[in-house]
PDB file of C-alpha atoms and ligand atoms in Angstrom:
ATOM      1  CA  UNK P 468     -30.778  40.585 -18.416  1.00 33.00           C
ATOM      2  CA  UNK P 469     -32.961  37.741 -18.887  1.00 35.00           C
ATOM      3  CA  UNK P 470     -33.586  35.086 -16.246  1.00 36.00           C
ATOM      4  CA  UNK P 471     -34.840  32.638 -17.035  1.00 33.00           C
ATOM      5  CA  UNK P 472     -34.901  29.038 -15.989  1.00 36.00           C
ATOM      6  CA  UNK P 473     -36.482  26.591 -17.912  1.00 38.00           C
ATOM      7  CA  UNK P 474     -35.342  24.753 -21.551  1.00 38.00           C
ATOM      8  CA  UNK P 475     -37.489  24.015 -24.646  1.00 40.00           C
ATOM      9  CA  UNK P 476     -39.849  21.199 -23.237  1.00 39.00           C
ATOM     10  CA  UNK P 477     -42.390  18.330 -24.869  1.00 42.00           C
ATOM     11  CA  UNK P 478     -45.566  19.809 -25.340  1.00 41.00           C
ATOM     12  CA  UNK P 479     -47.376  17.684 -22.554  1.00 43.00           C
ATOM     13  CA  UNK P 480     -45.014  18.803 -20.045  1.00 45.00           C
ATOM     14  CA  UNK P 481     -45.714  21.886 -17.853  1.00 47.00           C
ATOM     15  CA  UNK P 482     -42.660  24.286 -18.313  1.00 49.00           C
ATOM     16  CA  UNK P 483     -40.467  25.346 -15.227  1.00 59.00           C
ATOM     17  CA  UNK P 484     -41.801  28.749 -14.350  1.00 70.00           C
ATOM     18  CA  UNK P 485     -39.514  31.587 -15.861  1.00 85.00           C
ATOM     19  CA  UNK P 486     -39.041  34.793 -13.188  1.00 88.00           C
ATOM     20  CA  UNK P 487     -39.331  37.427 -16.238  1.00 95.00           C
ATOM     21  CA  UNK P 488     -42.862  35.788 -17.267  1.00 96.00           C
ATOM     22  CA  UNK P 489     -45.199  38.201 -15.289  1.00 97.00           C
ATOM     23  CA  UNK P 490     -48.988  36.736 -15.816  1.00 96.00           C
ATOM     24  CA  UNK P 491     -51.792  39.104 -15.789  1.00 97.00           C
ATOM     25  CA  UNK P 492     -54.797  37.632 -13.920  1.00 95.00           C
ATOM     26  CA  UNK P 493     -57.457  38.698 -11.975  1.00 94.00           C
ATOM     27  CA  UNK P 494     -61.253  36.789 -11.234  1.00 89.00           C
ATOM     28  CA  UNK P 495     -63.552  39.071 -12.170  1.00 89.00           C
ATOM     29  CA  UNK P 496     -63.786  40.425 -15.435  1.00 91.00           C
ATOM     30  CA  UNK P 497     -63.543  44.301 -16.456  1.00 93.00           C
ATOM     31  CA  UNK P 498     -61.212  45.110 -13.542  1.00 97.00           C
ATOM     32  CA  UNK P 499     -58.470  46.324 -15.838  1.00 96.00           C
ATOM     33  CA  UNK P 500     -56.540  43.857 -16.804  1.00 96.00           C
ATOM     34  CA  UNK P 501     -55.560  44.620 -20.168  1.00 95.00           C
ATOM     35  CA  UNK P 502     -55.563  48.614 -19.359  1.00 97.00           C
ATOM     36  CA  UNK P 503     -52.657  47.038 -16.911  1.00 98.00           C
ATOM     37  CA  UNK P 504     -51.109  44.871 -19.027  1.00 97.00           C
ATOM     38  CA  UNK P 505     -50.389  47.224 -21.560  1.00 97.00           C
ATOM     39  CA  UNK P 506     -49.469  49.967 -19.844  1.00 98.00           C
ATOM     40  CA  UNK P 507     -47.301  47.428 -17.145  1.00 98.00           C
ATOM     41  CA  UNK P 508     -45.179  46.658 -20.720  1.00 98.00           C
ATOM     42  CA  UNK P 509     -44.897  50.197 -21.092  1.00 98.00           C
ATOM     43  CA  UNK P 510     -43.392  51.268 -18.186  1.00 98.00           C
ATOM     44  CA  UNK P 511     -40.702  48.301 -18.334  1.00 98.00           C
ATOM     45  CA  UNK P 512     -39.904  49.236 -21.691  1.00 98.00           C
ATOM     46  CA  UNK P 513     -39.065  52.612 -20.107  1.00 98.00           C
ATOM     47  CA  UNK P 514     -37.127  51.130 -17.476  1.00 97.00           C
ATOM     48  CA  UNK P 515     -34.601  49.928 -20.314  1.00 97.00           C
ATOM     49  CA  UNK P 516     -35.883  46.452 -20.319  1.00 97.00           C
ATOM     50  CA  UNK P 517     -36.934  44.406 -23.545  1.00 98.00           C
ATOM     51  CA  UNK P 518     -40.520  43.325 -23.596  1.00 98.00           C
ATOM     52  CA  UNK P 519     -43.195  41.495 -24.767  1.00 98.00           C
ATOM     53  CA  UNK P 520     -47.031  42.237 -24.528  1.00 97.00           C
ATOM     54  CA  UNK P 521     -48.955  38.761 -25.420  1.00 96.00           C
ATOM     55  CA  UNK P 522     -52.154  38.364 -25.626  1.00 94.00           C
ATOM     56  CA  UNK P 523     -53.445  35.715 -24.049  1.00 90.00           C
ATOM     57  CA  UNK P 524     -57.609  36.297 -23.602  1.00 87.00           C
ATOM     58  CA  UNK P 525     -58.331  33.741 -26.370  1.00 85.00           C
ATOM     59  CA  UNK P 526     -61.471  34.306 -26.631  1.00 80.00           C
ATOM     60  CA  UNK P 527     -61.584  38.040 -26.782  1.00 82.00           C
ATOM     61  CA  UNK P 528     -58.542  39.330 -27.802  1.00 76.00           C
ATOM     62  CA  UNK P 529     -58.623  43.097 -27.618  1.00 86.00           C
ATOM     63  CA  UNK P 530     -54.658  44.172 -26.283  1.00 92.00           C
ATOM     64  CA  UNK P 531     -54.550  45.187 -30.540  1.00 90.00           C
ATOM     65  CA  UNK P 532     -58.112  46.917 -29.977  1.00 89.00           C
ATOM     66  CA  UNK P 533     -57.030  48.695 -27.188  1.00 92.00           C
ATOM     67  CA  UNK P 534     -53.435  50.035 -29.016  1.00 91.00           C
ATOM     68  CA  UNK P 535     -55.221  50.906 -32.052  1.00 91.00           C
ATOM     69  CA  UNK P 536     -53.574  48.431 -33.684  1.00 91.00           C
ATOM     70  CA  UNK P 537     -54.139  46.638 -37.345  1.00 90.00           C
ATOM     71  CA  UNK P 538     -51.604  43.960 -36.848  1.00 91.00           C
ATOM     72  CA  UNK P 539     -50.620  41.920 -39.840  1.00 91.00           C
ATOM     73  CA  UNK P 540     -50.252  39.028 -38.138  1.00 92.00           C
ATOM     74  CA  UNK P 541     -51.907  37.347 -34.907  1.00 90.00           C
ATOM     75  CA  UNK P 542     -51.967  34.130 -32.792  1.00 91.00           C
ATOM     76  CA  UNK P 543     -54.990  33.120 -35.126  1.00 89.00           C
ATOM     77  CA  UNK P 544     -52.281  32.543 -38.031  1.00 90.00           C
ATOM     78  CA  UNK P 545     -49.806  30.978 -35.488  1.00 92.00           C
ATOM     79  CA  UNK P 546     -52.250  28.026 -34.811  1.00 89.00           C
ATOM     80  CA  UNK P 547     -53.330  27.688 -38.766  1.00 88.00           C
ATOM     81  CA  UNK P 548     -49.848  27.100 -39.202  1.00 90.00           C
ATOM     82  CA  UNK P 549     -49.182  30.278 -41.209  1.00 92.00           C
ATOM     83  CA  UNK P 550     -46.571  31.767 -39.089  1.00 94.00           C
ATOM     84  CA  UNK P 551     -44.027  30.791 -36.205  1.00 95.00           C
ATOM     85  CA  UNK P 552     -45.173  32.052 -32.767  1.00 95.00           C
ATOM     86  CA  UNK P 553     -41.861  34.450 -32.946  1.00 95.00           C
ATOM     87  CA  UNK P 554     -42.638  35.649 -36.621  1.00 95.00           C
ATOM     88  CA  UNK P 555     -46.076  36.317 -35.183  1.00 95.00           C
ATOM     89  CA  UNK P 556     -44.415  39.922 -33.183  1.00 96.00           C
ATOM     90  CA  UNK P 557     -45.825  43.483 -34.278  1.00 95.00           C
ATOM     91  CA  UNK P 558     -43.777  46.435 -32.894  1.00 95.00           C
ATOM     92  CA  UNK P 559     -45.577  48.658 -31.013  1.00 95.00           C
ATOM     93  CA  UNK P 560     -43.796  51.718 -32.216  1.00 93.00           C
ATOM     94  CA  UNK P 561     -45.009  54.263 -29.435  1.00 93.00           C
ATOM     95  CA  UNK P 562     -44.667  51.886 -26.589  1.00 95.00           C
ATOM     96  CA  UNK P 563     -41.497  50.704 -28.147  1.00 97.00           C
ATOM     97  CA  UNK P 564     -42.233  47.288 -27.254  1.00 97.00           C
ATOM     98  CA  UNK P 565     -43.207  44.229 -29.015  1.00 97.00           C
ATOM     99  CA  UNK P 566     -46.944  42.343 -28.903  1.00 97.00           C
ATOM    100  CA  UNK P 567     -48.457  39.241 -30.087  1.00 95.00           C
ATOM    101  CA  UNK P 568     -51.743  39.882 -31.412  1.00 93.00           C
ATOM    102  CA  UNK P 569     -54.450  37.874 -30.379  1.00 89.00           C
ATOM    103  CA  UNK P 570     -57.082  36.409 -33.586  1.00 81.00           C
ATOM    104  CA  UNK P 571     -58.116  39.707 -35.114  1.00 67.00           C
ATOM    105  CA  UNK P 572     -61.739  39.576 -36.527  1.00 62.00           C
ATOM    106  CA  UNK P 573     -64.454  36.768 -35.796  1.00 59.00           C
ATOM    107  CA  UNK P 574     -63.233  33.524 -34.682  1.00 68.00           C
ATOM    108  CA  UNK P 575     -62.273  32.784 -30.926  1.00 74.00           C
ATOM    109  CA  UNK P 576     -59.602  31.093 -30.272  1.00 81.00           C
ATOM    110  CA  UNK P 577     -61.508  29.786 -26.680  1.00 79.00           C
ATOM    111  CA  UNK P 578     -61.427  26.483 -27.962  1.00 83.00           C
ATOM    112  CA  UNK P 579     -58.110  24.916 -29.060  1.00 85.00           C
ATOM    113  CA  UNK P 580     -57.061  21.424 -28.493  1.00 88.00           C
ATOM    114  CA  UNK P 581     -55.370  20.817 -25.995  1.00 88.00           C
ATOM    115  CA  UNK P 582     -51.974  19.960 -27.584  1.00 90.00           C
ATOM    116  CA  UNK P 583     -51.941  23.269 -29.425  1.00 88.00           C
ATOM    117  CA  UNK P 584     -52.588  25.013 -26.523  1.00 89.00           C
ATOM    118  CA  UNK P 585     -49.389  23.405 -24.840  1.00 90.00           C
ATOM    119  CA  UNK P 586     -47.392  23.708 -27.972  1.00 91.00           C
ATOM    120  CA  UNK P 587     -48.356  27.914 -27.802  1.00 92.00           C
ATOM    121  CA  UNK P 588     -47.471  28.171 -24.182  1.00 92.00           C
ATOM    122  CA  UNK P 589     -43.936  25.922 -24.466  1.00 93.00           C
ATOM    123  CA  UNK P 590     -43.137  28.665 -27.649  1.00 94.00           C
ATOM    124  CA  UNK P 591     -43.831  31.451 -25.760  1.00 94.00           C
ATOM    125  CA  UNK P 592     -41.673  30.314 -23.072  1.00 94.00           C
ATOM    126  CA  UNK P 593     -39.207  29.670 -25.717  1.00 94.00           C
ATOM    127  CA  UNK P 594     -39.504  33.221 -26.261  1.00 95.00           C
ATOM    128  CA  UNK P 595     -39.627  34.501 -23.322  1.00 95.00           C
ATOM    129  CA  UNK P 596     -35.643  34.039 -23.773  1.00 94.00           C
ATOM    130  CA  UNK P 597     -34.930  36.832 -25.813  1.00 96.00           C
ATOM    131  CA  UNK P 598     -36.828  39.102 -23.585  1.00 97.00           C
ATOM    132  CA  UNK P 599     -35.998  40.609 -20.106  1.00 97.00           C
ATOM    133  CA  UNK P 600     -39.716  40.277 -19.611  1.00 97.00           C
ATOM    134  CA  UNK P 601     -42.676  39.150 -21.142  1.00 97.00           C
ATOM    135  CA  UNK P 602     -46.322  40.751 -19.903  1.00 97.00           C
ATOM    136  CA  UNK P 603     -49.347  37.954 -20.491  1.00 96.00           C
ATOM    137  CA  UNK P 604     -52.636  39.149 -20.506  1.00 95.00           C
ATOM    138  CA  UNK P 605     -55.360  36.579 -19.738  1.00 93.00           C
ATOM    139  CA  UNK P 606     -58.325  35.955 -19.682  1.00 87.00           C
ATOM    140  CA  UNK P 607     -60.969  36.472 -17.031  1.00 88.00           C
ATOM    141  CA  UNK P 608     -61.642  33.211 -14.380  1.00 85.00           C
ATOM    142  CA  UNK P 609     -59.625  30.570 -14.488  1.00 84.00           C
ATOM    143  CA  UNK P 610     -60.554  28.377 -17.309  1.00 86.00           C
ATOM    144  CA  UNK P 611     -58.127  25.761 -19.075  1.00 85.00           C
ATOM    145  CA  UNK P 612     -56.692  28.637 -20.820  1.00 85.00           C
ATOM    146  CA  UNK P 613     -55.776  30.997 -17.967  1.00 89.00           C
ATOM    147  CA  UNK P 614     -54.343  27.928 -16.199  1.00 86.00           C
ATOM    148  CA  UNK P 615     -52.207  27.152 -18.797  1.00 87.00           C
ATOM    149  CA  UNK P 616     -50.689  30.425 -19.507  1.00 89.00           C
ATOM    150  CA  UNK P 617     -50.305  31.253 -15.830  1.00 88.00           C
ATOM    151  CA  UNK P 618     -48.425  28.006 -15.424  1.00 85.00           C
ATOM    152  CA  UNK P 619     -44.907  28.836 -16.608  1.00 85.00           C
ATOM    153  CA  UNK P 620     -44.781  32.805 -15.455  1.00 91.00           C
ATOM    154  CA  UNK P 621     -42.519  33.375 -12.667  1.00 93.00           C
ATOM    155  CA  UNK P 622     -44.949  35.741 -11.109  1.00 96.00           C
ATOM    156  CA  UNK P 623     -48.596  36.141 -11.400  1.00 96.00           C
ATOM    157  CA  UNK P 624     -50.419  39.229 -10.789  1.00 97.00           C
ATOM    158  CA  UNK P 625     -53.810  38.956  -9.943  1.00 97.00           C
ATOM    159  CA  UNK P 626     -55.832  42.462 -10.333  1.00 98.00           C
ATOM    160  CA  UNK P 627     -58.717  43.632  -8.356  1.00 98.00           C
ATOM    161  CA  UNK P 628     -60.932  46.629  -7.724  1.00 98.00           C
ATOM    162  CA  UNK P 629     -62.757  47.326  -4.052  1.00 97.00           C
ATOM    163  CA  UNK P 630     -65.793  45.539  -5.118  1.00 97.00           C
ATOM    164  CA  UNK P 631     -66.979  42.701  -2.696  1.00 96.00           C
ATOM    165  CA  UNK P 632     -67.692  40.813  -6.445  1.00 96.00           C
ATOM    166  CA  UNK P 633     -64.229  41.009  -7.428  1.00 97.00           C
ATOM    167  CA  UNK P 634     -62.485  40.469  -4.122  1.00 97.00           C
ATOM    168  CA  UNK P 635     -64.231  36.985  -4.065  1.00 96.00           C
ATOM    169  CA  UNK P 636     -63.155  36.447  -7.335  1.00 95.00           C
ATOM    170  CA  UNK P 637     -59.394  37.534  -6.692  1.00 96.00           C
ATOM    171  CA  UNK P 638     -59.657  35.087  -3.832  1.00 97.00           C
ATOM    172  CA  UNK P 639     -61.138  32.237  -5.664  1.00 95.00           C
ATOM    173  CA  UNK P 640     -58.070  32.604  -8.465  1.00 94.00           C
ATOM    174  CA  UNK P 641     -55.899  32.803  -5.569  1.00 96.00           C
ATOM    175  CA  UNK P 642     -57.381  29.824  -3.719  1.00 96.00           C
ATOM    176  CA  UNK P 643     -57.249  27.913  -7.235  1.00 93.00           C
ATOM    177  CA  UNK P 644     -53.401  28.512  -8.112  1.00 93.00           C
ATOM    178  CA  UNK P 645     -51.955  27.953  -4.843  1.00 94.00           C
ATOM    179  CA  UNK P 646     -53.848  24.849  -4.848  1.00 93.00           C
ATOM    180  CA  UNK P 647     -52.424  23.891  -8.355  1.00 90.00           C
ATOM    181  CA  UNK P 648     -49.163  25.077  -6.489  1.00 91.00           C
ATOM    182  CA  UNK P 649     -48.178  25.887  -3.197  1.00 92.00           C
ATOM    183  CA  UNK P 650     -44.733  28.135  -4.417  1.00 92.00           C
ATOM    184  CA  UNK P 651     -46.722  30.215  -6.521  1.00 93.00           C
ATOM    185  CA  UNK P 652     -45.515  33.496  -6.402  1.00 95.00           C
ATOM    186  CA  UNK P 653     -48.916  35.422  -6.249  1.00 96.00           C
ATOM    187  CA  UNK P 654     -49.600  39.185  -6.038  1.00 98.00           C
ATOM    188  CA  UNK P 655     -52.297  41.377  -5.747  1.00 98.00           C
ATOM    189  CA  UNK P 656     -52.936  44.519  -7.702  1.00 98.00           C
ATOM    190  CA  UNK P 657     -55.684  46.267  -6.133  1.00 98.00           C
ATOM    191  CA  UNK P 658     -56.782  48.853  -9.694  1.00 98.00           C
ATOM    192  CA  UNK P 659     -59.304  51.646  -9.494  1.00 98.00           C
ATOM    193  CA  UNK P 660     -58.957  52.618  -5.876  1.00 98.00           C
ATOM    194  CA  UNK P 661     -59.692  55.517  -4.508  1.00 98.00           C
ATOM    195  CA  UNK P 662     -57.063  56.647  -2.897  1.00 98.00           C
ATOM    196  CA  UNK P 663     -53.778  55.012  -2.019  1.00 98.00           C
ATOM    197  CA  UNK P 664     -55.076  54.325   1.217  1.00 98.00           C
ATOM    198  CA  UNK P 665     -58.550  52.687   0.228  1.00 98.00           C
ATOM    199  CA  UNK P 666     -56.375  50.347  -1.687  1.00 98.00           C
ATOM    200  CA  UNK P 667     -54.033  49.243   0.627  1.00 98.00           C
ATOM    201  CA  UNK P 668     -57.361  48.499   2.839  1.00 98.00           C
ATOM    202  CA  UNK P 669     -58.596  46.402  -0.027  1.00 98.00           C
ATOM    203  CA  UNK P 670     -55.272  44.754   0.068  1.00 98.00           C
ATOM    204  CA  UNK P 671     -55.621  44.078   3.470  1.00 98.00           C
ATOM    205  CA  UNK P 672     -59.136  42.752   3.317  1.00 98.00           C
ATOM    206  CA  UNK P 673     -57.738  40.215   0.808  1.00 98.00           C
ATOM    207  CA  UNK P 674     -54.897  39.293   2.543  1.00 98.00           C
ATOM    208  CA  UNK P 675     -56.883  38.904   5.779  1.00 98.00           C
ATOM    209  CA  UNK P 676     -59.091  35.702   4.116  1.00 98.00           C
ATOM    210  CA  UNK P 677     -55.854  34.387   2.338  1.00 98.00           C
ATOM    211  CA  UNK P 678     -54.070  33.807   5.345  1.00 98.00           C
ATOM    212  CA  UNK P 679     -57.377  32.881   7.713  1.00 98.00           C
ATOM    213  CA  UNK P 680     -58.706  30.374   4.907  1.00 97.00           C
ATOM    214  CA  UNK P 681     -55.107  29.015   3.094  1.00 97.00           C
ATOM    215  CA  UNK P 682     -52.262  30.272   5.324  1.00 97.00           C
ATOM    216  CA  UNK P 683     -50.830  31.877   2.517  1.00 98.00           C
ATOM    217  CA  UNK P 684     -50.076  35.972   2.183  1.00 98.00           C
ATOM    218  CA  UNK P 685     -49.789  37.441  -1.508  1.00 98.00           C
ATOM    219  CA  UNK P 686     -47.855  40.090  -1.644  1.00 98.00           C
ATOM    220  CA  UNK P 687     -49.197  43.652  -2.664  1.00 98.00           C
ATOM    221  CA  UNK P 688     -47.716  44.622  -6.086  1.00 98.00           C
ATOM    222  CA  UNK P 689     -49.176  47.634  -5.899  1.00 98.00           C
ATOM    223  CA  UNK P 690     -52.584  50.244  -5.715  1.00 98.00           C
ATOM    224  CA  UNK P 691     -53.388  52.035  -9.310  1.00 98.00           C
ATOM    225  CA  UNK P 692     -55.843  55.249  -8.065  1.00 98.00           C
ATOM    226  CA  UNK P 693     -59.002  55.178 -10.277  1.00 98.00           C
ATOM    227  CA  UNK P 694     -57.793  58.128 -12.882  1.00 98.00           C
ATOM    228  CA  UNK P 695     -60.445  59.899 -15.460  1.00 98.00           C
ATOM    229  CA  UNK P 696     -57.309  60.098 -17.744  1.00 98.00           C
ATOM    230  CA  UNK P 697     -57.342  55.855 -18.215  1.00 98.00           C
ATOM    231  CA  UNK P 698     -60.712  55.838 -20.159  1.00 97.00           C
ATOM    232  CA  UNK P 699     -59.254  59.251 -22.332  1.00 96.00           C
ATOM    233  CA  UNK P 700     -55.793  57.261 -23.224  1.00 96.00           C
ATOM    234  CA  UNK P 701     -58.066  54.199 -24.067  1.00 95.00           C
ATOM    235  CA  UNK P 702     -60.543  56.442 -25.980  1.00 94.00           C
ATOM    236  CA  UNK P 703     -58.029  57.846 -27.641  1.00 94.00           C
ATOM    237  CA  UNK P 704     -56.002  55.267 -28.363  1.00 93.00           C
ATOM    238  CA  UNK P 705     -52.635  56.681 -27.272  1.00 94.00           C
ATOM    239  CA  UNK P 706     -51.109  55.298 -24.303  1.00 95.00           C
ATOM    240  CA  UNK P 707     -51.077  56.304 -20.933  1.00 97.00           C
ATOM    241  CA  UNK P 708     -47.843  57.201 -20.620  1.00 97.00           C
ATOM    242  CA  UNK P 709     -47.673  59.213 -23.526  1.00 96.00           C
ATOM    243  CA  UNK P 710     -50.733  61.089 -23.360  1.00 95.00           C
ATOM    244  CA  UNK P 711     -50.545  61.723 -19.543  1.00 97.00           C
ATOM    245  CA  UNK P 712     -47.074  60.628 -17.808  1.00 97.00           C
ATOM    246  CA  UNK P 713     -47.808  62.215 -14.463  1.00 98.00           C
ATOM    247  CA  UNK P 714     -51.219  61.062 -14.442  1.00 98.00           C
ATOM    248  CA  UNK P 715     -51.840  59.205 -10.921  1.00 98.00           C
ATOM    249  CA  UNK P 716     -52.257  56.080 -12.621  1.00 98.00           C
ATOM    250  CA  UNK P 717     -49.426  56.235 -14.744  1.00 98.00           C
ATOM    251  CA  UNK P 718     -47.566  57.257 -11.657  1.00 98.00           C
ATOM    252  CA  UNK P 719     -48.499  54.339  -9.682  1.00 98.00           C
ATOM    253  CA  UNK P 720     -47.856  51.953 -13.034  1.00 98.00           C
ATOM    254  CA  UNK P 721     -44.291  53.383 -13.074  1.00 98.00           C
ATOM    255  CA  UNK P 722     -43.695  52.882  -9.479  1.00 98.00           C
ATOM    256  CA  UNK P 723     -45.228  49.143  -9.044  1.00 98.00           C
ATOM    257  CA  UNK P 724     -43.261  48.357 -12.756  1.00 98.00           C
ATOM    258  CA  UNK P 725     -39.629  49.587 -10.636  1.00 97.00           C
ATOM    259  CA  UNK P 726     -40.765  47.439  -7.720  1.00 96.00           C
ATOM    260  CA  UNK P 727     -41.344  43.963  -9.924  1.00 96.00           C
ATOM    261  CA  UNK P 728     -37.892  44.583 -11.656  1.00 94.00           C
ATOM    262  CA  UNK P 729     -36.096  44.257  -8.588  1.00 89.00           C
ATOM    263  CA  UNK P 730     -37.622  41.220  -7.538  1.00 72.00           C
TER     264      UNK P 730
HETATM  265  N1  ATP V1635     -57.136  52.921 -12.977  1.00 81.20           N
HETATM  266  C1  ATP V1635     -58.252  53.108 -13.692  1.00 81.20           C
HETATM  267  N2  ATP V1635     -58.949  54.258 -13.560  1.00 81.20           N
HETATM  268  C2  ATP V1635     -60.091  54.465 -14.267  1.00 81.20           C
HETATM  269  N3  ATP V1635     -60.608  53.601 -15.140  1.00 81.20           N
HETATM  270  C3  ATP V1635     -59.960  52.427 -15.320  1.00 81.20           C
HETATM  271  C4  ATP V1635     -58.747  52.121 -14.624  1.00 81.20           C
HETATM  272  N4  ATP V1635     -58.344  50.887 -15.035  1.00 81.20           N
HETATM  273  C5  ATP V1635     -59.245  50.459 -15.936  1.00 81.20           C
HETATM  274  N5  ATP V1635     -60.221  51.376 -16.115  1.00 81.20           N
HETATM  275  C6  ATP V1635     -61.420  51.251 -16.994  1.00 81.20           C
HETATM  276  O1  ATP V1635     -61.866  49.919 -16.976  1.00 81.20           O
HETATM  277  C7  ATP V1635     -62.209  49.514 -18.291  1.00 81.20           C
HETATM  278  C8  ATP V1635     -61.944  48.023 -18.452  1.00 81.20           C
HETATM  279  O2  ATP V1635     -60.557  47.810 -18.577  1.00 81.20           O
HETATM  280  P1  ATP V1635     -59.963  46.545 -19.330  1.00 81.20           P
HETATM  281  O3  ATP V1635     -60.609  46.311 -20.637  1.00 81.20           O
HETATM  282  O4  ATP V1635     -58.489  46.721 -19.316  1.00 81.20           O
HETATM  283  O5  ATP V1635     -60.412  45.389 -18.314  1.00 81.20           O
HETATM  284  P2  ATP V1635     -60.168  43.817 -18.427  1.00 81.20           P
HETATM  285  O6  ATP V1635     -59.983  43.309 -17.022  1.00 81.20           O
HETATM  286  O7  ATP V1635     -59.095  43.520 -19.400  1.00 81.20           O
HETATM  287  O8  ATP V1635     -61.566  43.319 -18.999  1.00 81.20           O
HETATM  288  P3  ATP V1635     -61.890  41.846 -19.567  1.00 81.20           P
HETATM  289  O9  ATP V1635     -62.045  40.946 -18.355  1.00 81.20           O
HETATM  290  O10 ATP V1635     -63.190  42.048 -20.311  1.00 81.20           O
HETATM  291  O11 ATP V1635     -60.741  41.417 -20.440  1.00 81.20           O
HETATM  292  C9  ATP V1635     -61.389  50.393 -19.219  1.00 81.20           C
HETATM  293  O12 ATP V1635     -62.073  50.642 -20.390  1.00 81.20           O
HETATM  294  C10 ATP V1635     -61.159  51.653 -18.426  1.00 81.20           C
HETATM  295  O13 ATP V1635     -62.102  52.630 -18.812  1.00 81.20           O
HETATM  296 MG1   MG V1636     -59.046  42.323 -21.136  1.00 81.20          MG
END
């Protein structure tokens, strides 16, 4: 099932974007991005496709914090040479997919040299070949990091919430990657909305300055309802979709995870 379309490259050259590399993005932090990511790898897992959850907010890893994981290994012993990126994997025995870890403990990994940081992205999309999909979860903005990791995945998914603060934002990463380039395949994942409707109208404020300012139009990935049962799973450590499957969130998770598998 994987598609994929790119082969091992040099470490200073940008990979050829891989369709089942979905990048998890979003301007402002706090919108839900990890929430998203995790629960996004979930939900294709339960589609019947093989997955992997990295974690790719170097400088605060918390995908691990937000499992209730103690992983035995992480990306911290990846770049001290300890471990191969693909020996780096902890299952994820309840989600029944696979993550990589960011640095557990102190230490930020915000700040690696360049040439490691291309070496890490050109493994993981090495990787990404034994996977029918691989979920990244970045970082907030659009630092050197973010850029890098959102460079080889297929599609990027850029999260927002209804707040005029993180609509800019989603429109400045927007603005940012279609400048960096113009094929990107960019969508918008409006979290936290009130109702369906209030989403698709934050959508459709969004859309409105992409194609007035850039003559481009992202598509809509989908609306996730604000649901009191996110913060519980997250409290609680037990996934969404476990804890409360027919939770409105987890509903709309499913449903936007069916749409991205069939294209
Ligand atoms: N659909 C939702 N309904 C209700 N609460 C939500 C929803 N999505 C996320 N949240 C809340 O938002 C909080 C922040 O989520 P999360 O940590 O995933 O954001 P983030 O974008 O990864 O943040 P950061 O930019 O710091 O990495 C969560 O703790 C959760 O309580
Ligand atoms: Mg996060």
């Amino acid at each position: 099932m994987s598609d994929f379309t790119s082969m091992a490259v040099p470490a200073n050259v940008t990979p050829l974007r891989q369709r089942n590399i979905f990048a998890v993005a979003s301007g402002k932090g706090g919108v839900g991005k990890t929430f998203f990511s995790i629960t996004l790898s979930h939900a294709l897992t339960k589609l019947g496709r093989k997955t992997l959850l990295f974690d790719g907010d170097l400088g605060l890893a918390n995908v691990d914090i937000q499992l209730g994981l103690m992983p035995k290994r992480d990306l911290g012993q990846v770049i001290d040479g300890v471990v191969t990126l693909a020996g780096s994997t902890t299952r994820y025995p309840e989600g029944g997919f696979d993550i990589i870890a960011g640095r557990s403990g102190s230490g930020s990994l915000a700040n690696l040299p360049p040439a490691k940081l291309s070496q890490l992205r050109n493994d993981l999309t090495d990787m990404a070949r034994s996977y029918d999909n691989v979920v990244i979860d970045l970082g907030a903005g659009v630092d050197r990091n973010v850029r890098t990791f959102s460079g080889p995945a297929g599609v990027s998914l850029v999260v927002t919430t209804d707040e005029p603060t993180s609509i800019t934002d989603a429109y400045a990463f927007l603005k940012l990657s279609y400048q960096a380039n113009p094929l990107a395949d960019l969508r918008v994942v409006v979290n936290m909305a009130q109702t369906r409707n209030e989403g698709n109208k934050t959508y459709e404020t969004l859309l409105a300055a992409c194609r007035k300012f850039l003559g481009k139009s992202p598509q809509l990935a989908g609306v996730i309802r604000r649901d009191m049962k996110v913060r519980e799973s997250i409290k609680t450590q037990t996934p969404l979709l476990v804890r409360s499957p027919t939770s409105d969130a987890a509903q709309d998770i499913m449903a936007l995870a069916q749409r991205l598998t069939v294209g």
